[in-house]
């Protein structure tokens, strides 16, 4: 025989259960709120991260733009590549393939031309056929040649009156014509192979030393030396 008994909870237990239920509801509500806040914060952090990346990309783009601007500014000077120290005036600039010495730039051609073509070619390169004004310049110019080269000196207009390409006559105290003992020295205006003689000057001749000046036929093709002022 089963005897059923009705269970009666104390009143304070009911109150506790009600309080517990209420707390549970608030706890669930709080979790929901925390969840929502978490999602919002995550979205905001993600947005900031994206903005930061965007800022970096903008910075990189800006740097690239500035570099491009600098490159564009530099482009007009790309023909100037050599920077040489000189004692009194700071830095001297010579174009590519030109050599600096004493505040001037020198270009030694790799091709051969007649004297007139050589003169004109130096002008197209921004200079002129070399004008030698001193022993030091003569020594420098000849130190870089191993075969005959044209220089900017001729007596085309008046035989025996040698002038540089700037129309200045040769300074008799600064001349380096080849001297021969017991023979005619240079310039000898040799006419054996051309009746008009030799009216253009070069360093040496095809088969000889290059340390001295010799007159030669202007139509001969030789390498040549150009000169230009260095940019300072
Ligand atoms: Ca002559
Ligand atoms: Ca000669």
PDB file of C-alpha atoms and ligand atoms in Angstrom:
ATOM      1  CA  UNK A   1       0.000   0.000   0.000  1.00  0.00           C
ATOM      2  CA  UNK A   2       1.428   3.268  -1.185  1.00  0.00           C
ATOM      3  CA  UNK A   3       0.847   6.263   0.878  1.00  0.00           C
ATOM      4  CA  UNK A   4       1.191   9.583  -1.031  1.00  0.00           C
ATOM      5  CA  UNK A   5       2.315  12.543   0.879  1.00  0.00           C
ATOM      6  CA  UNK A   6       2.096  16.118  -0.319  1.00  0.00           C
ATOM      7  CA  UNK A   7       5.431  17.850  -0.017  1.00  0.00           C
ATOM      8  CA  UNK A   8       5.299  21.284   1.384  1.00  0.00           C
ATOM      9  CA  UNK A   9       8.284  23.599   0.843  1.00  0.00           C
ATOM     10  CA  UNK A  10       9.038  26.173   3.401  1.00  0.00           C
ATOM     11  CA  UNK A  11       8.119  29.717   2.425  1.00  0.00           C
ATOM     12  CA  UNK A  12      11.698  30.942   2.527  1.00  0.00           C
ATOM     13  CA  UNK A  13      12.646  28.226   0.002  1.00  0.00           C
ATOM     14  CA  UNK A  14      10.038  29.534  -2.439  1.00  0.00           C
ATOM     15  CA  UNK A  15      11.440  33.009  -2.013  1.00  0.00           C
ATOM     16  CA  UNK A  16      14.932  31.744  -2.728  1.00  0.00           C
ATOM     17  CA  UNK A  17      13.724  29.952  -5.853  1.00  0.00           C
ATOM     18  CA  UNK A  18      12.023  33.111  -7.077  1.00  0.00           C
ATOM     19  CA  UNK A  19      15.164  35.157  -6.366  1.00  0.00           C
ATOM     20  CA  UNK A  20      17.276  32.535  -8.142  1.00  0.00           C
ATOM     21  CA  UNK A  21      14.959  32.583 -11.158  1.00  0.00           C
ATOM     22  CA  UNK A  22      15.098  36.350 -11.307  1.00  0.00           C
ATOM     23  CA  UNK A  23      18.909  36.281 -11.061  1.00  0.00           C
ATOM     24  CA  UNK A  24      19.025  33.686 -13.799  1.00  0.00           C
ATOM     25  CA  UNK A  25      16.949  35.915 -16.063  1.00  0.00           C
ATOM     26  CA  UNK A  26      19.227  38.902 -15.351  1.00  0.00           C
ATOM     27  CA  UNK A  27      22.290  36.746 -15.899  1.00  0.00           C
ATOM     28  CA  UNK A  28      21.002  35.595 -19.265  1.00  0.00           C
ATOM     29  CA  UNK A  29      20.152  39.190 -20.133  1.00  0.00           C
ATOM     30  CA  UNK A  30      23.642  40.276 -19.121  1.00  0.00           C
ATOM     31  CA  UNK A  31      25.210  37.581 -21.261  1.00  0.00           C
ATOM     32  CA  UNK A  32      23.130  38.750 -24.173  1.00  0.00           C
ATOM     33  CA  UNK A  33      24.232  42.337 -23.617  1.00  0.00           C
ATOM     34  CA  UNK A  34      27.886  41.248 -23.293  1.00  0.00           C
ATOM     35  CA  UNK A  35      27.521  39.276 -26.520  1.00  0.00           C
ATOM     36  CA  UNK A  36      26.122  42.293 -28.343  1.00  0.00           C
ATOM     37  CA  UNK A  37      28.892  44.526 -26.960  1.00  0.00           C
ATOM     38  CA  UNK A  38      31.509  41.980 -27.999  1.00  0.00           C
ATOM     39  CA  UNK A  39      30.185  41.898 -31.528  1.00  0.00           C
ATOM     40  CA  UNK A  40      30.095  45.710 -31.707  1.00  0.00           C
ATOM     41  CA  UNK A  41      33.634  46.062 -30.332  1.00  0.00           C
ATOM     42  CA  UNK A  42      34.868  43.416 -32.757  1.00  0.00           C
ATOM     43  CA  UNK A  43      33.286  45.270 -35.652  1.00  0.00           C
ATOM     44  CA  UNK A  44      34.813  48.559 -34.499  1.00  0.00           C
ATOM     45  CA  UNK A  45      38.267  47.004 -34.059  1.00  0.00           C
ATOM     46  CA  UNK A  46      37.973  45.437 -37.479  1.00  0.00           C
ATOM     47  CA  UNK A  47      37.012  48.802 -38.933  1.00  0.00           C
ATOM     48  CA  UNK A  48      39.966  50.500 -37.246  1.00  0.00           C
ATOM     49  CA  UNK A  49      42.293  47.795 -38.514  1.00  0.00           C
ATOM     50  CA  UNK A  50      40.956  48.283 -42.010  1.00  0.00           C
ATOM     51  CA  UNK A  51      41.380  52.044 -41.687  1.00  0.00           C
ATOM     52  CA  UNK A  52      44.916  51.542 -40.426  1.00  0.00           C
ATOM     53  CA  UNK A  53      45.753  49.353 -43.385  1.00  0.00           C
ATOM     54  CA  UNK A  54      44.177  51.907 -45.621  1.00  0.00           C
ATOM     55  CA  UNK A  55      46.257  54.644 -44.003  1.00  0.00           C
ATOM     56  CA  UNK A  56      49.408  52.593 -44.563  1.00  0.00           C
ATOM     57  CA  UNK A  57      48.429  52.034 -48.167  1.00  0.00           C
ATOM     58  CA  UNK A  58      47.784  55.755 -48.527  1.00  0.00           C
ATOM     59  CA  UNK A  59      51.182  56.478 -46.981  1.00  0.00           C
ATOM     60  CA  UNK A  60      52.862  54.037 -49.338  1.00  0.00           C
ATOM     61  CA  UNK A  61      51.016  55.588 -52.249  1.00  0.00           C
ATOM     62  CA  UNK A  62      52.061  59.026 -51.067  1.00  0.00           C
ATOM     63  CA  UNK A  63      55.692  57.941 -50.777  1.00  0.00           C
ATOM     64  CA  UNK A  64      55.571  56.418 -54.225  1.00  0.00           C
ATOM     65  CA  UNK A  65      54.085  59.647 -55.551  1.00  0.00           C
ATOM     66  CA  UNK A  66      56.823  61.720 -53.916  1.00  0.00           C
ATOM     67  CA  UNK A  67      59.490  59.386 -55.239  1.00  0.00           C
ATOM     68  CA  UNK A  68      58.004  59.663 -58.693  1.00  0.00           C
ATOM     69  CA  UNK A  69      58.059  63.441 -58.351  1.00  0.00           C
ATOM     70  CA  UNK A  70      61.693  63.333 -57.262  1.00  0.00           C
ATOM     71  CA  UNK A  71      62.520  61.048 -60.172  1.00  0.00           C
ATOM     72  CA  UNK A  72      60.821  63.436 -62.534  1.00  0.00           C
ATOM     73  CA  UNK A  73      62.810  66.297 -61.068  1.00  0.00           C
ATOM     74  CA  UNK A  74      66.007  64.246 -61.357  1.00  0.00           C
ATOM     75  CA  UNK A  75      65.376  63.217 -64.962  1.00  0.00           C
ATOM     76  CA  UNK A  76      66.695  66.465 -66.544  1.00  0.00           C
ATOM     77  CA  UNK A  77      69.988  65.834 -64.755  1.00  0.00           C
ATOM     78  CA  UNK A  78      70.373  62.166 -65.678  1.00  0.00           C
ATOM     79  CA  UNK A  79      73.069  63.126 -68.159  1.00  0.00           C
ATOM     80  CA  UNK A  80      75.127  64.281 -65.181  1.00  0.00           C
ATOM     81  CA  UNK A  81      76.454  61.271 -63.355  1.00  0.00           C
ATOM     82  CA  UNK A  82      79.992  61.945 -62.261  1.00  0.00           C
ATOM     83  CA  UNK A  83      80.704  63.995 -59.182  1.00  0.00           C
ATOM     84  CA  UNK A  84      84.311  64.920 -58.706  1.00  0.00           C
ATOM     85  CA  UNK A  85      85.808  66.821 -55.818  1.00  0.00           C
ATOM     86  CA  UNK A  86      87.830  69.865 -56.714  1.00  0.00           C
ATOM     87  CA  UNK A  87      89.775  71.852 -54.195  1.00  0.00           C
ATOM     88  CA  UNK A  88      88.415  75.363 -54.424  1.00  0.00           C
ATOM     89  CA  UNK A  89      84.908  75.243 -55.795  1.00  0.00           C
ATOM     90  CA  UNK A  90      83.273  72.250 -54.128  1.00  0.00           C
ATOM     91  CA  UNK A  91      81.864  69.664 -56.513  1.00  0.00           C
ATOM     92  CA  UNK A  92      82.245  69.578 -60.267  1.00  0.00           C
ATOM     93  CA  UNK A  93      79.810  67.646 -62.429  1.00  0.00           C
ATOM     94  CA  UNK A  94      80.649  66.050 -65.741  1.00  0.00           C
ATOM     95  CA  UNK A  95      78.331  64.200 -68.090  1.00  0.00           C
ATOM     96  CA  UNK A  96      78.466  60.450 -68.527  1.00  0.00           C
ATOM     97  CA  UNK A  97      81.634  59.320 -70.335  1.00  0.00           C
ATOM     98  CA  UNK A  98      83.313  62.690 -69.693  1.00  0.00           C
ATOM     99  CA  UNK A  99      86.360  62.937 -67.414  1.00  0.00           C
ATOM    100  CA  UNK A 100      86.840  65.770 -64.959  1.00  0.00           C
ATOM    101  CA  UNK A 101      90.109  67.641 -64.589  1.00  0.00           C
ATOM    102  CA  UNK A 102      90.816  71.151 -63.337  1.00  0.00           C
ATOM    103  CA  UNK A 103      87.212  72.311 -63.385  1.00  0.00           C
ATOM    104  CA  UNK A 104      86.680  71.091 -66.956  1.00  0.00           C
ATOM    105  CA  UNK A 105      85.247  67.974 -68.517  1.00  0.00           C
ATOM    106  CA  UNK A 106      86.932  66.042 -71.315  1.00  0.00           C
ATOM    107  CA  UNK A 107      85.441  63.552 -73.733  1.00  0.00           C
ATOM    108  CA  UNK A 108      87.573  61.114 -75.697  1.00  0.00           C
ATOM    109  CA  UNK A 109      85.744  59.841 -78.747  1.00  0.00           C
ATOM    110  CA  UNK A 110      85.640  56.182 -79.616  1.00  0.00           C
ATOM    111  CA  UNK A 111      84.802  56.895 -83.247  1.00  0.00           C
ATOM    112  CA  UNK A 112      86.935  58.539 -85.916  1.00  0.00           C
ATOM    113  CA  UNK A 113      85.852  61.585 -87.907  1.00  0.00           C
ATOM    114  CA  UNK A 114      87.510  64.251 -90.016  1.00  0.00           C
ATOM    115  CA  UNK A 115      88.400  67.500 -88.268  1.00  0.00           C
ATOM    116  CA  UNK A 116      85.254  69.411 -89.275  1.00  0.00           C
ATOM    117  CA  UNK A 117      82.969  66.543 -88.266  1.00  0.00           C
ATOM    118  CA  UNK A 118      84.848  66.228 -84.982  1.00  0.00           C
ATOM    119  CA  UNK A 119      84.455  69.946 -84.282  1.00  0.00           C
ATOM    120  CA  UNK A 120      80.729  69.789 -84.985  1.00  0.00           C
ATOM    121  CA  UNK A 121      80.253  66.599 -82.986  1.00  0.00           C
ATOM    122  CA  UNK A 122      81.803  68.163 -79.895  1.00  0.00           C
ATOM    123  CA  UNK A 123      79.315  71.015 -80.233  1.00  0.00           C
ATOM    124  CA  UNK A 124      76.396  68.579 -80.395  1.00  0.00           C
ATOM    125  CA  UNK A 125      77.696  67.026 -77.182  1.00  0.00           C
ATOM    126  CA  UNK A 126      77.619  70.406 -75.461  1.00  0.00           C
ATOM    127  CA  UNK A 127      81.315  71.265 -75.730  1.00  0.00           C
ATOM    128  CA  UNK A 128      83.985  72.063 -78.294  1.00  0.00           C
ATOM    129  CA  UNK A 129      87.169  70.487 -79.597  1.00  0.00           C
ATOM    130  CA  UNK A 130      89.715  70.762 -76.828  1.00  0.00           C
ATOM    131  CA  UNK A 131      91.585  74.053 -76.405  1.00  0.00           C
ATOM    132  CA  UNK A 132      94.886  73.550 -74.620  1.00  0.00           C
ATOM    133  CA  UNK A 133      95.875  76.548 -72.488  1.00  0.00           C
ATOM    134  CA  UNK A 134      98.588  75.178 -70.210  1.00  0.00           C
ATOM    135  CA  UNK A 135     101.258  72.529 -69.761  1.00  0.00           C
ATOM    136  CA  UNK A 136      99.076  70.895 -67.103  1.00  0.00           C
ATOM    137  CA  UNK A 137      96.173  70.658 -69.543  1.00  0.00           C
ATOM    138  CA  UNK A 138      98.452  69.340 -72.283  1.00  0.00           C
ATOM    139  CA  UNK A 139      99.784  66.690 -69.903  1.00  0.00           C
ATOM    140  CA  UNK A 140      96.307  65.679 -68.790  1.00  0.00           C
ATOM    141  CA  UNK A 141      94.876  65.502 -72.304  1.00  0.00           C
ATOM    142  CA  UNK A 142      97.781  63.481 -73.676  1.00  0.00           C
ATOM    143  CA  UNK A 143      97.844  61.162 -70.665  1.00  0.00           C
ATOM    144  CA  UNK A 144      94.550  59.644 -71.793  1.00  0.00           C
ATOM    145  CA  UNK A 145      95.326  58.993 -75.456  1.00  0.00           C
ATOM    146  CA  UNK A 146      97.236  56.162 -77.036  1.00  0.00           C
ATOM    147  CA  UNK A 147      96.734  57.175 -80.638  1.00  0.00           C
ATOM    148  CA  UNK A 148      96.427  60.381 -82.601  1.00  0.00           C
ATOM    149  CA  UNK A 149      93.421  62.608 -81.760  1.00  0.00           C
ATOM    150  CA  UNK A 150      92.159  65.866 -83.226  1.00  0.00           C
ATOM    151  CA  UNK A 151      92.370  68.992 -81.079  1.00  0.00           C
ATOM    152  CA  UNK A 152      90.610  72.328 -81.668  1.00  0.00           C
ATOM    153  CA  UNK A 153      93.391  74.053 -83.607  1.00  0.00           C
ATOM    154  CA  UNK A 154      93.627  74.937 -87.325  1.00  0.00           C
ATOM    155  CA  UNK A 155      95.145  77.329 -89.843  1.00  0.00           C
ATOM    156  CA  UNK A 156      92.448  76.884 -92.479  1.00  0.00           C
ATOM    157  CA  UNK A 157      91.771  80.593 -92.979  1.00  0.00           C
ATOM    158  CA  UNK A 158      95.351  81.873 -93.050  1.00  0.00           C
ATOM    159  CA  UNK A 159      98.255  79.523 -93.596  1.00  0.00           C
ATOM    160  CA  UNK A 160     100.580  79.582 -90.639  1.00  0.00           C
ATOM    161  CA  UNK A 161      98.153  81.507 -88.424  1.00  0.00           C
ATOM    162  CA  UNK A 162      96.962  78.874 -85.978  1.00  0.00           C
ATOM    163  CA  UNK A 163      93.757  79.601 -84.119  1.00  0.00           C
ATOM    164  CA  UNK A 164      91.678  77.632 -81.664  1.00  0.00           C
ATOM    165  CA  UNK A 165      88.003  76.893 -82.229  1.00  0.00           C
ATOM    166  CA  UNK A 166      87.178  79.948 -80.078  1.00  0.00           C
ATOM    167  CA  UNK A 167      89.079  82.068 -82.646  1.00  0.00           C
ATOM    168  CA  UNK A 168      91.896  82.782 -80.174  1.00  0.00           C
ATOM    169  CA  UNK A 169      95.412  82.499 -81.623  1.00  0.00           C
ATOM    170  CA  UNK A 170      97.918  80.114 -80.134  1.00  0.00           C
ATOM    171  CA  UNK A 171      99.858  81.608 -77.246  1.00  0.00           C
ATOM    172  CA  UNK A 172     103.463  81.148 -78.339  1.00  0.00           C
ATOM    173  CA  UNK A 173     104.511  80.532 -74.755  1.00  0.00           C
ATOM    174  CA  UNK A 174     102.035  77.675 -74.495  1.00  0.00           C
ATOM    175  CA  UNK A 175     102.538  75.553 -77.585  1.00  0.00           C
ATOM    176  CA  UNK A 176     103.519  71.923 -77.901  1.00  0.00           C
ATOM    177  CA  UNK A 177     104.397  71.411 -81.546  1.00  0.00           C
ATOM    178  CA  UNK A 178     106.641  68.450 -82.218  1.00  0.00           C
ATOM    179  CA  UNK A 179     110.267  69.565 -82.586  1.00  0.00           C
ATOM    180  CA  UNK A 180     112.740  67.728 -84.815  1.00  0.00           C
ATOM    181  CA  UNK A 181     116.479  68.122 -84.669  1.00  0.00           C
ATOM    182  CA  UNK A 182     118.047  68.926 -88.039  1.00  0.00           C
ATOM    183  CA  UNK A 183     114.643  68.640 -89.705  1.00  0.00           C
ATOM    184  CA  UNK A 184     111.629  70.798 -90.182  1.00  0.00           C
ATOM    185  CA  UNK A 185     109.561  70.797 -87.044  1.00  0.00           C
ATOM    186  CA  UNK A 186     105.769  70.771 -86.872  1.00  0.00           C
ATOM    187  CA  UNK A 187     103.692  72.368 -88.189  1.00  0.00           C
ATOM    188  CA  UNK A 188     105.282  71.613 -91.549  1.00  0.00           C
ATOM    189  CA  UNK A 189     102.203  71.954 -93.776  1.00  0.00           C
ATOM    190  CA  UNK A 190     103.287  68.846 -95.617  1.00  0.00           C
ATOM    191  CA  UNK A 191     101.963  68.812 -99.184  1.00  0.00           C
ATOM    192  CA  UNK A 192     103.168  65.425-100.380  1.00  0.00           C
ATOM    193  CA  UNK A 193      99.709  63.861-100.365  1.00  0.00           C
ATOM    194  CA  UNK A 194      97.615  67.006-100.772  1.00  0.00           C
ATOM    195  CA  UNK A 195      98.602  70.261-102.486  1.00  0.00           C
ATOM    196  CA  UNK A 196      96.739  72.410 -99.953  1.00  0.00           C
ATOM    197  CA  UNK A 197      98.949  71.161 -97.150  1.00  0.00           C
ATOM    198  CA  UNK A 198      98.008  70.361 -93.570  1.00  0.00           C
ATOM    199  CA  UNK A 199      95.666  72.784 -91.834  1.00  0.00           C
ATOM    200  CA  UNK A 200      94.317  70.919 -88.799  1.00  0.00           C
ATOM    201  CA  UNK A 201      96.167  69.953 -85.637  1.00  0.00           C
ATOM    202  CA  UNK A 202      96.148  66.721 -83.746  1.00  0.00           C
ATOM    203  CA  UNK A 203      98.011  64.962 -80.992  1.00  0.00           C
ATOM    204  CA  UNK A 204     100.795  62.996 -82.711  1.00  0.00           C
ATOM    205  CA  UNK A 205     100.127  61.058 -85.895  1.00  0.00           C
ATOM    206  CA  UNK A 206      98.842  57.557 -86.758  1.00  0.00           C
ATOM    207  CA  UNK A 207     102.196  55.885 -86.296  1.00  0.00           C
ATOM    208  CA  UNK A 208     103.904  58.027 -83.684  1.00  0.00           C
ATOM    209  CA  UNK A 209     103.957  59.593 -80.268  1.00  0.00           C
ATOM    210  CA  UNK A 210     100.899  61.432 -79.069  1.00  0.00           C
ATOM    211  CA  UNK A 211     102.549  63.852 -76.651  1.00  0.00           C
ATOM    212  CA  UNK A 212     102.993  66.686 -79.166  1.00  0.00           C
ATOM    213  CA  UNK A 213     100.973  68.615 -81.697  1.00  0.00           C
ATOM    214  CA  UNK A 214     101.289  67.923 -85.411  1.00  0.00           C
ATOM    215  CA  UNK A 215      99.456  69.451 -88.326  1.00  0.00           C
ATOM    216  CA  UNK A 216      97.630  66.982 -90.550  1.00  0.00           C
ATOM    217  CA  UNK A 217      95.205  66.839 -93.475  1.00  0.00           C
ATOM    218  CA  UNK A 218      91.814  67.982 -92.204  1.00  0.00           C
ATOM    219  CA  UNK A 219      90.054  65.233 -94.160  1.00  0.00           C
ATOM    220  CA  UNK A 220      91.848  62.493 -92.243  1.00  0.00           C
ATOM    221  CA  UNK A 221      89.674  60.567 -89.836  1.00  0.00           C
ATOM    222  CA  UNK A 222      90.925  60.499 -86.264  1.00  0.00           C
ATOM    223  CA  UNK A 223      89.524  60.170 -82.819  1.00  0.00           C
ATOM    224  CA  UNK A 224      89.123  63.525 -81.102  1.00  0.00           C
ATOM    225  CA  UNK A 225      89.028  65.193 -77.689  1.00  0.00           C
ATOM    226  CA  UNK A 226      86.152  67.452 -76.665  1.00  0.00           C
ATOM    227  CA  UNK A 227      86.163  69.889 -73.754  1.00  0.00           C
ATOM    228  CA  UNK A 228      83.353  71.473 -71.762  1.00  0.00           C
ATOM    229  CA  UNK A 229      83.053  73.506 -68.588  1.00  0.00           C
ATOM    230  CA  UNK A 230      82.164  71.430 -65.553  1.00  0.00           C
ATOM    231  CA  UNK A 231      78.875  72.188 -63.812  1.00  0.00           C
ATOM    232  CA  UNK A 232      79.694  73.401 -60.297  1.00  0.00           C
TER     233      UNK A 232
HETATM  234 CA1  LIG B   1      98.675  74.525 -92.702  1.00  0.00          CA
HETATM  235 CA1  LIG B   2     102.545  68.014 -90.219  1.00  0.00          CA
END
